[in-house]
Amino acid sequence: MRPRIAILNPNSTERMTTEMVDTARAAIDGLADVVGLTNHRGPASIQGPEDAERCLNGLFALVDEARETGAHVAVIGCFDDTGLATLRSTAGLPVVGLGEAGCLAGCLAAQHFAVVTSLDVSVPVIADNIRAMTLDTRCAGIHASGVPVLELNAGADSLRRVQDAIDRTAAAHPGCSIVLGCGGMTLIANQIKAPARSRIIDPVVASVHMALAALS
């Protein structure tokens, strides 16, 4: 029987769940079944600690649903790694955080990594998580693109603004890997051009590979 990965979307936007699942399935090419579960009790997007707090009860309930679908491992589909510590200690199955996976992959890709996220309100949360992972000495910086989560796939202007932020980040931190600091960026990840000497890390891709590694 193939392993089954459940991507738990802490927000209520079904489109983002579908996008993450599509990316994950393409990334592992049949090595596992991937299902997506959406927290319909959560906010439309997670932008800052207040949104994270509002999503927790619904997110925790998704774990029971994931187990009922036969999931062997869960991925928290938010770069803030919302509820990760609690779920990892209570879920009864391996739990991978999108942010954790992205930053670890960034460390493998280069000596240092930088994060490009959505809004400034997300920066302190991500910085705290990176410190908790003891990866702060490997992190060159965290930068906001200024594009709200729900506008990340809204067309050419959204892509241009994210690309501009990545180009500025690469110029400020030459040779760093650049981690996309939002699950909502996965749809445009293949359209982003990596600046010279930089590698773009899609945390959705990183998380499903690490989910498989957790089962190996």
N, CA and C of each residue as an Amber inpcrd file, in Angstrom:
protein
   648
   0.8380000  -1.2000000   0.0000000   0.0000000   0.0000000   0.0000000
   0.8740000   1.2520000   0.0000000   0.5320000   2.1890000  -0.8810000
   1.3090000   3.4150000  -0.9500000   1.0260000   4.2850000   0.2710000
   2.0380000   5.0520000   0.7060000   1.7880000   5.9900000   1.8010000
   0.8150000   7.0800000   1.3760000   0.1490000   7.6520000   2.3450000
  -0.8070000   8.7280000   2.0800000  -0.4190000   9.9590000   2.8940000
  -0.2860000  11.0820000   2.1990000   0.0590000  12.3650000   2.8120000
  -1.1810000  13.2420000   2.8270000  -1.5200000  13.7880000   3.9840000
  -2.6360000  14.7310000   4.0960000  -2.0890000  16.1350000   4.2880000
  -2.4290000  17.0390000   3.3790000  -2.0670000  18.4490000   3.5330000
  -3.2200000  19.1520000   4.2280000  -2.9460000  19.6830000   5.4060000
  -3.9550000  20.3520000   6.2140000  -3.8400000  21.8570000   5.9970000
  -4.8280000  22.4460000   5.3620000  -4.8110000  23.8920000   5.1160000
  -5.4860000  24.5830000   6.2970000  -4.7300000  25.3580000   7.1050000
  -5.3370000  25.9990000   8.2760000  -6.3610000  27.0790000   7.9200000
  -6.3160000  27.6130000   6.6960000  -7.2950000  28.6300000   6.3280000
  -8.4610000  27.9930000   5.5600000  -9.4710000  28.8070000   5.2860000
 -10.7160000  28.2820000   4.7110000 -10.7960000  28.4040000   3.1970000
  -9.6960000  28.7940000   2.5500000  -9.7090000  29.0100000   1.1080000
  -9.4040000  27.6990000   0.3810000 -10.4480000  27.1020000  -0.1560000
 -10.3310000  25.7990000  -0.8080000  -9.3610000  25.8400000  -1.9920000
  -9.3320000  26.9660000  -2.6990000  -8.4400000  27.0930000  -3.8610000
  -6.9880000  26.8460000  -3.4640000  -6.5760000  27.3690000  -2.3180000
  -5.1930000  27.1930000  -1.8800000  -4.9010000  25.7340000  -1.5530000
  -5.8860000  25.0470000  -0.9770000  -5.7120000  23.6150000  -0.7130000
  -5.4650000  22.8720000  -2.0160000  -6.2890000  23.1510000  -3.0140000
  -6.1600000  22.4790000  -4.3100000  -4.8060000  22.7670000  -4.9470000
  -4.3570000  24.0070000  -4.8660000  -3.0660000  24.3730000  -5.4590000
  -1.9200000  23.6230000  -4.7950000  -1.9530000  23.5360000  -3.4560000
  -0.8870000  22.8250000  -2.7510000  -0.9040000  21.3360000  -3.0760000
  -2.0870000  20.7470000  -3.1460000  -2.1920000  19.3290000  -3.4810000
  -1.6750000  19.0690000  -4.8960000  -2.0420000  19.9280000  -5.8380000
  -1.5730000  19.7540000  -7.2200000  -0.0480000  19.8180000  -7.2910000
   0.5400000  20.7860000  -6.5900000   2.0040000  20.8940000  -6.5670000
   2.6330000  19.6540000  -5.9470000   2.0660000  19.2100000  -4.8380000
   2.6250000  18.0640000  -4.1270000   2.5730000  16.8040000  -4.9820000
   1.4550000  16.5790000  -5.6330000   1.3260000  15.3830000  -6.4710000
   2.3310000  15.3960000  -7.6120000   2.5030000  16.5550000  -8.2280000
   3.4670000  16.6510000  -9.3210000   4.8910000  16.4380000  -8.8200000
   5.1740000  16.9050000  -7.6080000   6.5370000  16.8380000  -7.0790000
   6.9760000  15.4170000  -6.7820000   6.0490000  14.5870000  -6.2900000
   6.4610000  13.2340000  -5.8960000   6.0710000  12.1780000  -6.9240000
   5.3340000  12.5810000  -7.9550000   5.1210000  11.7460000  -9.1430000
   4.6920000  10.3150000  -8.8000000   3.6210000  10.2020000  -8.0210000
   3.0580000   8.8910000  -7.7660000   3.6810000   8.0970000  -6.6440000
   4.6540000   8.6540000  -5.9390000   5.2880000   7.9220000  -4.8400000
   4.3700000   7.7950000  -3.6290000   3.3350000   8.6320000  -3.5660000
   2.3800000   8.5800000  -2.4590000   1.0670000   9.1810000  -2.9270000
  -0.0110000   8.8230000  -2.2330000  -1.2830000   9.5110000  -2.4360000
  -1.2590000  10.8050000  -1.6410000  -1.8050000  11.8550000  -2.2180000
  -1.8670000  13.1460000  -1.5260000  -3.3190000  13.5940000  -1.4830000
  -3.7990000  13.9040000  -0.2730000  -5.1370000  14.4500000  -0.1110000
  -5.0330000  15.8010000   0.5710000  -5.9990000  16.6550000   0.3330000
  -6.0260000  17.9730000   0.9470000  -7.2700000  18.1510000   1.7920000
  -7.1000000  18.7380000   2.9690000  -8.2090000  19.0080000   3.8810000
  -8.1890000  20.4900000   4.2350000  -9.3520000  21.1230000   4.1640000
  -9.4620000  22.5670000   4.3710000 -10.1790000  22.8610000   5.6760000
  -9.6330000  23.8060000   6.4300000 -10.2320000  24.2240000   7.6940000
 -11.3170000  25.2740000   7.4290000 -12.5370000  24.8240000   7.2390000
 -13.6180000  25.7480000   6.9260000 -14.0300000  26.5940000   8.1280000
 -13.4650000  26.2980000   9.2810000 -13.7230000  27.1060000  10.4760000
 -12.6720000  28.2000000  10.6680000 -11.7110000  28.2730000   9.7650000
 -10.6340000  29.2340000   9.9170000 -10.8570000  30.4990000   9.1050000
  -9.9520000  31.4780000   9.2440000 -10.0110000  32.6880000   8.4170000
  -9.6510000  32.3690000   6.9740000  -9.9360000  33.2920000   6.0680000
  -9.6680000  33.0640000   4.6470000  -8.1760000  32.9590000   4.3560000
  -7.3610000  33.5890000   5.1830000  -5.9080000  33.4910000   5.0400000
  -5.2830000  33.6610000   6.4150000  -4.0420000  33.2100000   6.5520000
  -3.3090000  33.3540000   7.8120000  -2.2660000  34.4410000   7.6150000
  -2.5060000  35.5680000   8.2280000  -1.5760000  36.7000000   8.1210000
  -1.3800000  37.2880000   9.5150000  -0.4260000  36.7340000  10.2410000
  -0.1360000  37.2260000  11.5750000  -0.7080000  36.3370000  12.6680000
  -0.3090000  36.5930000  13.9280000  -0.6660000  35.7220000  15.0480000
  -2.1580000  35.6790000  15.3610000  -2.8930000  36.7560000  15.0960000
  -4.3310000  36.7440000  15.3750000  -5.0460000  35.7390000  14.4820000
  -4.7170000  35.7310000  13.1980000  -5.3140000  34.7500000  12.2920000
  -4.9320000  33.3300000  12.7010000  -3.6880000  33.1520000  13.1200000
  -3.2360000  31.8210000  13.5290000  -4.0410000  31.3240000  14.7230000
  -4.2980000  32.1870000  15.6700000  -5.0630000  31.7960000  16.8510000
  -6.4830000  31.3940000  16.4770000  -7.0650000  32.1030000  15.5310000
  -8.4440000  31.8310000  15.1190000  -8.5870000  30.4900000  14.4090000
  -7.5260000  29.9870000  13.8380000  -7.6290000  28.7710000  13.0270000
  -7.3870000  27.5000000  13.8150000  -6.8940000  27.5890000  15.0540000
  -6.3420000  26.4200000  15.7240000  -7.3610000  25.3140000  15.9730000
  -8.5440000  25.6410000  16.4980000  -9.5110000  24.5910000  16.8160000
  -9.8950000  23.7940000  15.5670000 -10.1540000  24.5080000  14.4830000
 -10.4960000  23.8200000  13.2400000  -9.3460000  23.0150000  12.6900000
  -8.1340000  23.5440000  12.8110000  -6.9480000  22.8250000  12.3330000
  -6.7480000  21.5370000  13.1130000  -6.8690000  21.5950000  14.4240000
  -6.6780000  20.3990000  15.2340000  -7.7200000  19.3420000  14.8820000
  -8.9440000  19.7730000  14.5580000  -9.9900000  18.8160000  14.1820000
  -9.6640000  18.1240000  12.8600000  -8.8990000  18.7940000  11.9870000
  -8.5440000  18.1850000  10.6970000  -7.6710000  16.9440000  10.8630000
  -6.9330000  16.8750000  11.9720000  -6.0570000  15.7170000  12.1680000
  -6.8770000  14.4420000  12.2990000  -7.9880000  14.5190000  13.0220000
  -8.8520000  13.3400000  13.1330000  -9.3740000  12.9300000  11.7590000
  -9.7480000  13.9330000  10.9660000 -10.2360000  13.6500000   9.6150000
  -9.1330000  13.0250000   8.7660000  -7.9090000  13.5250000   8.9390000
  -6.7770000  12.9750000   8.1800000  -6.5580000  11.5130000   8.5150000
  -6.6090000  11.1950000   9.7930000  -6.4420000   9.7900000  10.1820000
  -7.5570000   8.9240000   9.6040000  -8.7780000   9.4670000   9.5550000
  -9.9060000   8.7030000   9.0140000  -9.7330000   8.4260000   7.5240000
  -9.0080000   9.2800000   6.8160000  -8.7490000   9.0490000   5.3950000
  -7.5920000   8.0660000   5.1760000  -6.9840000   7.6240000   6.2710000
  -5.8640000   6.6890000   6.1650000  -4.5190000   7.3610000   5.9960000
  -4.4120000   8.6440000   6.3680000  -3.1460000   9.3640000   6.2080000
  -2.0730000   8.7750000   7.1170000  -0.8700000   8.6890000   6.5930000
   0.2890000   8.2170000   7.3560000   1.1330000   9.3760000   7.8810000
   0.9940000  10.5330000   7.2730000   1.7690000  11.7180000   7.6560000
   0.9600000  12.9500000   7.2680000   1.1030000  14.0170000   8.0620000
   0.3700000  15.2570000   7.7910000   1.3440000  16.3970000   7.5270000
   0.9240000  17.2900000   6.6450000   1.6750000  18.5120000   6.3590000
   0.7870000  19.6960000   6.7280000   1.3070000  20.6100000   7.5380000
   0.5730000  21.8350000   7.8460000   0.8280000  22.8150000   6.7130000
  -0.2190000  23.1220000   5.9580000  -0.0740000  23.9170000   4.7460000
  -0.0690000  25.4060000   4.9800000   0.7840000  25.8580000   5.8870000
   0.9560000  27.2930000   6.1560000   2.3990000  27.5130000   6.5520000
   3.0400000  28.5140000   5.9760000   4.4630000  28.7370000   6.2340000
   4.7210000  29.1450000   7.6810000   3.6850000  29.6370000   8.3750000
   3.8440000  29.9890000   9.7910000   3.9250000  28.7620000  10.6870000
   3.7490000  27.5640000  10.1240000   3.7700000  26.3170000  10.8890000
   2.7840000  26.3730000  12.0520000   1.6070000  26.8490000  11.7450000
   0.5700000  27.0550000  12.7470000   0.2400000  25.7560000  13.4740000
   0.3340000  25.7720000  14.8040000  -0.0230000  24.6060000  15.6140000
   0.9340000  23.4400000  15.5200000   2.1110000  23.6320000  14.9480000
   3.0100000  22.5090000  14.6810000   3.4250000  21.7810000  15.9530000
   3.8580000  22.5020000  16.9690000   4.3490000  21.8460000  18.1820000
   3.2570000  21.0050000  18.8340000   2.0510000  21.5400000  18.9020000
   0.9450000  20.7960000  19.5080000   0.6110000  19.5580000  18.7010000
   0.4890000  19.7200000  17.3920000   0.1250000  18.5840000  16.5520000
   1.2020000  17.5070000  16.5620000   2.4400000  17.9210000  16.5820000
   3.5190000  16.9330000  16.5580000   3.5050000  16.0750000  17.8270000
   3.0470000  16.6380000  18.9210000   3.0380000  15.8800000  20.1720000
   1.7370000  15.1250000  20.4050000   0.6910000  15.4310000  19.6300000
  -0.6180000  14.8150000  19.9040000  -1.2300000  14.0620000  18.7310000
  -0.7220000  14.2600000  17.5260000  -1.4180000  13.7540000  16.3400000
  -1.3460000  12.2420000  16.1870000  -0.3060000  11.6170000  16.7300000
  -0.1660000  10.1790000  16.5670000   0.3740000   9.7640000  15.2150000
   0.8610000  10.7090000  14.4480000   1.5040000  10.4450000  13.1600000
   2.4990000  11.5720000  12.9050000   3.4890000  11.3690000  12.0350000
   4.4540000  12.4400000  11.7660000   3.7690000  13.6870000  11.2010000
   4.2440000  14.8480000  11.6120000   3.6920000  16.1260000  11.1460000
   4.8410000  16.9810000  10.6370000   4.6940000  17.4830000   9.4150000
   5.7070000  18.3240000   8.7750000   5.1470000  19.7340000   8.6410000
   5.9300000  20.7240000   9.0170000   5.5290000  22.1170000   8.8450000
   6.0760000  22.6680000   7.5380000   5.2510000  23.4390000   6.8440000
   5.6740000  24.0130000   5.5680000   6.8970000  24.9110000   5.7390000
   6.8650000  25.7480000   6.7710000   7.9870000  26.6500000   7.0030000
   9.2420000  25.9090000   7.3910000   9.1030000  24.9470000   8.2880000
  10.2480000  24.1480000   8.7100000  10.8830000  23.4410000   7.5170000
  10.0480000  22.8080000   6.6910000  10.5670000  22.0850000   5.5270000
  11.2620000  23.0300000   4.5510000  10.6470000  24.1840000   4.3010000
  11.2350000  25.1310000   3.3670000  12.5810000  25.6450000   3.8350000
  12.6790000  25.9710000   5.1340000  13.9370000  26.5040000   5.6600000
  15.0260000  25.4410000   5.6900000  14.6690000  24.2110000   6.0370000
  15.6660000  23.1360000   6.0150000  16.1660000  22.8790000   4.5990000
  15.2410000  22.9040000   3.6300000  15.6630000  22.7410000   2.2380000
  16.5490000  23.9020000   1.8040000  16.2160000  25.1040000   2.2790000
  17.0550000  26.2600000   1.9620000  18.4640000  26.1080000   2.4950000
  18.6000000  25.4990000   3.6720000  19.9240000  25.2480000   4.2420000
  20.7010000  24.2200000   3.4310000  19.9980000  23.2530000   2.8550000
  20.6700000  22.2470000   2.0310000  21.1130000  22.8200000   0.6940000
  20.3600000  23.7900000   0.2020000  20.6380000  24.3300000  -1.1310000
  21.7850000  25.3320000  -1.1450000  22.0660000  25.9460000  -0.0060000
  23.1220000  26.9610000   0.0630000  23.5570000  27.1220000   1.5150000
  24.6730000  27.8090000   1.7190000  25.1610000  28.0150000   3.0770000
  24.1940000  28.8540000   3.8920000  23.5220000  29.7970000   3.2280000
  22.5330000  30.6320000   3.8870000  21.2720000  30.7020000   3.0340000
  20.1570000  30.9990000   3.6820000  18.8990000  31.1570000   2.9710000
  18.2300000  32.4590000   3.4090000  17.3600000  32.9540000   2.5480000
  16.5170000  34.1040000   2.8830000  15.0820000  33.7280000   2.5520000
  14.1440000  34.3850000   3.2050000  12.7270000  34.1020000   3.0070000
  12.0540000  35.3200000   2.3950000  11.2380000  35.0960000   1.3690000
  10.3720000  36.1470000   0.8200000   8.9420000  35.7300000   1.0980000
   8.2470000  36.5150000   1.9240000   6.8970000  36.1680000   2.3400000
   5.8940000  37.1740000   1.7800000   4.7000000  37.1920000   2.3400000
   3.6270000  38.0410000   1.8190000   3.6990000  39.4380000   2.4220000
   3.2600000  39.6020000   3.6640000   3.1640000  40.9160000   4.2860000
   4.1040000  41.0460000   5.4880000   4.3560000  42.2770000   5.8830000
   5.2470000  42.5450000   7.0200000   4.7690000  41.8750000   8.3050000
   3.4450000  41.7250000   8.4660000   2.9000000  41.1500000   9.6970000
   3.3490000  39.7090000   9.8960000   3.7400000  39.0400000   8.8060000
   4.1870000  37.6490000   8.8980000   5.6570000  37.5250000   9.2960000
   6.4220000  38.5920000   9.1470000   7.8660000  38.5110000   9.3650000
   8.2270000  38.1170000  10.7950000   7.6500000  38.7400000  11.8360000
   8.0390000  38.3460000  13.2010000   7.7210000  36.8930000  13.5350000
   6.5970000  36.3840000  13.0440000   6.2270000  34.9900000  13.2970000
   7.2610000  34.0540000  12.6770000   7.6230000  34.3280000  11.4250000
   8.5990000  33.4830000  10.7400000   9.9580000  33.5730000  11.4360000
  10.3300000  34.7790000  11.8580000  11.6120000  34.9520000  12.5520000
  11.6390000  34.1510000  13.8520000  10.5420000  34.1730000  14.6070000
  10.4790000  33.3930000  15.8490000  10.6100000  31.8970000  15.5620000
   9.9450000  31.4390000  14.5070000  10.0180000  30.0140000  14.1640000
  11.4300000  29.6030000  13.7670000  12.0920000  30.4620000  13.0090000
  13.4630000  30.1540000  12.5800000  14.4000000  30.0970000  13.7800000
  14.2040000  30.9950000  14.7340000  15.0060000  30.9320000  15.9630000
  14.7270000  29.6470000  16.7340000  13.4460000  29.2510000  16.8000000
  13.0930000  28.0230000  17.5110000  13.7090000  26.7970000  16.8560000
  13.8900000  26.8500000  15.5340000  14.5400000  25.7550000  14.8090000
  16.0550000  25.8150000  14.9110000  16.5700000  26.8580000  15.5710000
  18.0160000  27.1400000  15.6800000  18.6690000  27.2640000  14.3080000
  17.9210000  27.8480000  13.3710000  18.4590000  28.0950000  12.0360000
  18.7390000  29.5830000  11.8100000  18.6610000  30.3830000  12.8640000
  18.8070000  31.8300000  12.6900000  20.1930000  32.2280000  12.2020000
  21.2170000  31.4330000  12.5170000  22.5560000  31.7720000  12.0250000
  22.7040000  31.4610000  10.5400000  21.7950000  30.6620000  10.0030000
  21.8150000  30.3250000   8.5700000  20.9000000  31.2410000   7.7600000
  20.0410000  32.0070000   8.4530000  19.0550000  32.8500000   7.7660000
  19.6110000  34.2590000   7.5500000  19.7190000  34.6450000   6.2930000
  20.2740000  35.9610000   5.9570000  19.2450000  37.0760000   6.0980000
  17.9610000  36.7390000   6.0240000  16.9470000  37.7820000   6.1380000
  15.5690000  37.2740000   5.7790000  14.5610000  38.0180000   6.2230000
  13.1600000  37.7170000   5.9010000  12.5610000  38.9880000   5.3280000
  12.0080000  38.8990000   4.1360000  11.5380000  40.0790000   3.4240000
  10.0930000  39.8810000   2.9600000   9.3110000  40.9410000   3.0750000
   7.9140000  40.8980000   2.6410000   7.7860000  41.4430000   1.2270000
   6.9630000  40.7660000   0.4330000   6.7170000  41.2270000  -0.9410000
   5.6560000  42.3220000  -1.0000000   4.8530000  42.4280000   0.0570000
   3.7590000  43.3950000   0.0600000   2.5040000  42.9040000  -0.6310000
   2.4780000  41.6300000  -1.0270000   1.3120000  41.0620000  -1.7000000
   0.5240000  40.2310000  -0.6910000  -0.7310000  40.5850000  -0.3900000
  -1.5320000  39.7700000   0.5290000  -1.6930000  38.3500000   0.0190000
  -1.9020000  37.4200000   0.9410000  -1.9710000  35.9980000   0.5910000
  -3.0090000  35.7370000  -0.4950000  -4.1930000  36.2980000  -0.3500000
  -5.2720000  35.9960000  -1.2870000  -5.0960000  36.6680000  -2.6380000
  -4.1000000  37.5380000  -2.7810000  -3.8140000  38.1820000  -4.0560000
  -2.5860000  37.5980000  -4.7390000  -1.9900000  36.5730000  -4.1490000
  -0.7250000  36.0620000  -4.6760000  -0.8490000  35.4870000  -6.0720000
  -2.0330000  35.0100000  -6.4360000  -2.2020000  34.4160000  -7.7540000
  -3.1490000  35.2310000  -8.6120000  -3.1870000  36.5160000  -8.3510000
  -4.1850000  37.3690000  -9.0010000  -3.7410000  37.9080000 -10.3520000
  -2.6240000  37.4130000 -10.8840000  -2.2360000  37.8480000 -12.2220000
  -0.8390000  38.4100000 -12.3010000  -0.5780000  39.0910000 -13.4020000
   0.7790000  39.5360000 -13.7260000   1.3390000  40.5020000 -12.6920000
   0.5000000  41.3720000 -12.1330000   1.0120000  42.3390000 -11.1660000
   1.4920000  41.6470000  -9.8980000   0.7480000  40.6470000  -9.4550000
   1.1580000  39.8820000  -8.2800000   2.4960000  39.1960000  -8.5280000
   2.6300000  38.5440000  -9.6660000   3.8780000  37.8610000 -10.0050000
   5.0330000  38.8570000 -10.0780000   4.7930000  40.0120000 -10.6770000
   5.8550000  41.0190000 -10.8070000   6.3330000  41.4860000  -9.4450000
   5.4080000  41.7240000  -8.5210000   5.7870000  42.2230000  -7.1970000
   6.5660000  41.1790000  -6.4080000   6.1610000  39.9270000  -6.5280000
   6.9150000  38.8680000  -5.8560000   8.2990000  38.7280000  -6.4860000
   8.3630000  38.7630000  -7.8180000   9.6530000  38.6660000  -8.4970000
  10.5640000  39.8280000  -8.1120000  10.0110000  41.0250000  -8.0100000
  10.8120000  42.1860000  -7.6000000  11.3890000  41.9820000  -6.2010000
  10.5570000  41.4420000  -5.2970000  11.0380000  41.1990000  -3.9320000
  12.1420000  40.1550000  -3.9170000  12.0150000  39.1390000  -4.7430000
  13.0440000  38.0960000  -4.8260000  14.3350000  38.6750000  -5.4130000
  14.2050000  39.4950000  -6.4320000  15.3950000  40.1030000  -7.0320000
  16.1190000  41.0010000  -6.0170000  15.3530000  41.7650000  -5.2430000
  15.9670000  42.6240000  -4.2160000  16.6440000  41.7770000  -3.1420000
  16.0000000  40.6950000  -2.7710000  16.5620000  39.8130000  -1.7450000
  17.8570000  39.1790000  -2.2280000  17.8680000  38.7250000  -3.4650000
  19.0800000  38.1190000  -4.0230000  20.2150000  39.1300000  -4.1130000
  19.8660000  40.3710000  -4.4330000  20.9010000  41.4060000  -4.5000000
  21.4690000  41.7100000  -3.1150000  20.6120000  41.6480000  -2.0990000
  21.0600000  41.9350000  -0.7340000  21.8350000  40.7700000  -0.1320000
  21.5230000  39.5520000  -0.5880000  22.1500000  38.3570000  -0.0160000
  22.6510000  37.4520000  -1.1430000  23.7190000  37.8290000  -1.8170000
  24.1940000  37.0550000  -2.9780000  24.5090000  35.6100000  -2.6090000
  24.0680000  34.6950000  -3.4680000  24.3790000  33.2950000  -3.2770000
  23.4570000  32.5460000  -2.3410000  22.5270000  33.2560000  -1.6850000
  21.5870000  32.5820000  -0.7900000  20.5410000  31.8120000  -1.5870000
  20.0410000  30.7270000  -1.0050000  18.8060000  30.1690000  -1.5230000
  17.6680000  31.0640000  -1.0490000  16.5880000  31.1010000  -1.8200000
  15.4550000  31.9670000  -1.4800000  14.2250000  31.0920000  -1.3020000
  13.7070000  31.1000000  -0.0860000  12.5690000  30.2710000   0.2690000
  11.2890000  31.1010000   0.1210000  10.3270000  30.5680000  -0.6290000
   9.0390000  31.2400000  -0.7710000   8.2700000  31.0690000   0.5350000
   7.9860000  32.1760000   1.1970000   7.4720000  32.1350000   2.5590000
   5.9720000  32.1450000   2.6630000   5.2900000  31.4100000   1.7740000
   3.8360000  31.3070000   1.8370000   3.3880000  30.1540000   0.9510000
   2.5000000  29.3050000   1.4800000   1.9720000  28.2180000   0.6620000
   1.2260000  28.7210000  -0.5510000   0.6600000  29.9250000  -0.4600000
  -0.0660000  30.5000000  -1.5780000   0.8030000  30.8680000  -2.7610000
   2.1210000  30.8660000  -2.5790000   3.0270000  31.1820000  -3.6800000
   3.2870000  29.9870000  -4.5830000   2.7730000  28.8130000  -4.2090000
   3.1360000  27.6090000  -4.9560000   2.6670000  27.6420000  -6.4030000
   1.5360000  28.2970000  -6.6750000   1.0270000  28.3170000  -8.0430000
   1.9200000  29.1230000  -8.9810000   2.5910000  30.1450000  -8.4310000
   3.4530000  30.9820000  -9.2700000   4.9220000  30.6000000  -9.1670000
   5.2280000  29.5750000  -8.3580000   6.6310000  29.2210000  -8.1340000
   7.3550000  28.8920000  -9.4300000   6.6850000  28.1920000 -10.3330000
   7.3350000  27.8100000 -11.5930000   7.4790000  28.9810000 -12.5580000
   6.8250000  30.0940000 -12.2680000   6.9340000  31.2640000 -13.1230000
   7.9990000  32.2430000 -12.6230000   8.4700000  32.0150000 -11.4100000
   9.4810000  32.9010000 -10.8300000  10.8550000  32.5430000 -11.3870000
  11.5950000  33.5510000 -11.7600000  12.9390000  33.3580000 -12.2920000
  13.9560000  33.4870000 -11.1620000  14.7700000  32.4620000 -11.0020000
  15.7900000  32.4970000  -9.9570000  16.9090000  33.4460000 -10.3720000
  17.2350000  34.4440000  -9.5470000  18.3740000  35.3190000  -9.8720000
  19.6780000  34.5180000  -9.9070000  20.6850000  35.0900000 -10.5300000
  21.9770000  34.4190000 -10.6390000  22.4870000  33.9940000  -9.2730000
  23.0080000  32.7600000  -9.2050000  23.6050000  32.1800000  -8.0030000
  22.5950000  31.8870000  -6.9090000  21.3180000  32.0130000  -7.2030000
  20.2880000  31.7290000  -6.2060000  19.4240000  30.5510000  -6.6630000
  18.8610000  29.8550000  -5.7030000  17.9350000  28.7660000  -5.9850000
  16.6300000  29.0500000  -5.2570000  15.5140000  28.9080000  -5.9600000
  14.1980000  29.1420000  -5.3770000  13.6950000  27.8530000  -4.7370000
  13.2360000  27.9380000  -3.4980000  12.7010000  26.7860000  -2.7720000
  11.1960000  26.9650000  -2.5900000  10.4250000  26.0410000  -3.1500000
   8.9820000  26.0100000  -2.9150000   8.7530000  25.1200000  -1.6900000
   8.2460000  25.6620000  -0.5840000   8.1120000  24.8560000   0.6300000
   7.0870000  23.7370000   0.5070000   6.1420000  23.8600000  -0.4180000
   5.1860000  22.7720000  -0.6270000   5.9150000  21.5420000  -1.1660000
   6.7880000  21.7590000  -2.1370000   7.5980000  20.6660000  -2.6830000
   8.4960000  20.0820000  -1.5910000   9.1620000  20.9550000  -0.8470000
  10.0570000  20.4820000   0.2170000   9.2960000  19.6740000   1.2580000
   8.0910000  20.1060000   1.6080000   7.3440000  19.4430000   2.6770000
   6.9150000  18.0390000   2.3070000   6.5090000  17.8150000   1.0550000
   6.0640000  16.4570000   0.7080000   7.2380000  15.4950000   0.5990000
   8.3790000  15.9910000   0.1390000   9.5620000  15.1240000   0.1300000
   9.9860000  14.7730000   1.5520000   9.8910000  15.7470000   2.4660000
  10.2670000  15.4670000   3.8630000   9.2100000  14.5900000   4.5370000
   7.9640000  14.7040000   4.1020000   6.9310000  13.8050000   4.6270000
   7.2530000  12.3630000   4.2700000   7.7000000  12.1340000   3.0510000
   8.1030000  10.7810000   2.6580000   9.3430000  10.3400000   3.4510000
  10.2660000  11.2580000   3.6520000  11.4700000  10.9150000   4.4100000
  11.1130000  10.5360000   5.8440000  10.1000000  11.1650000   6.4140000
   9.6950000  10.8590000   7.7840000   9.1380000   9.4520000   7.9210000
   8.6870000   8.8940000   6.7950000   8.1320000   7.5350000   6.8040000
   9.1590000   6.4720000   6.4290000  10.3370000   6.9130000   5.9750000
  11.3080000   5.9490000   5.4400000  11.9850000   5.1610000   6.5660000
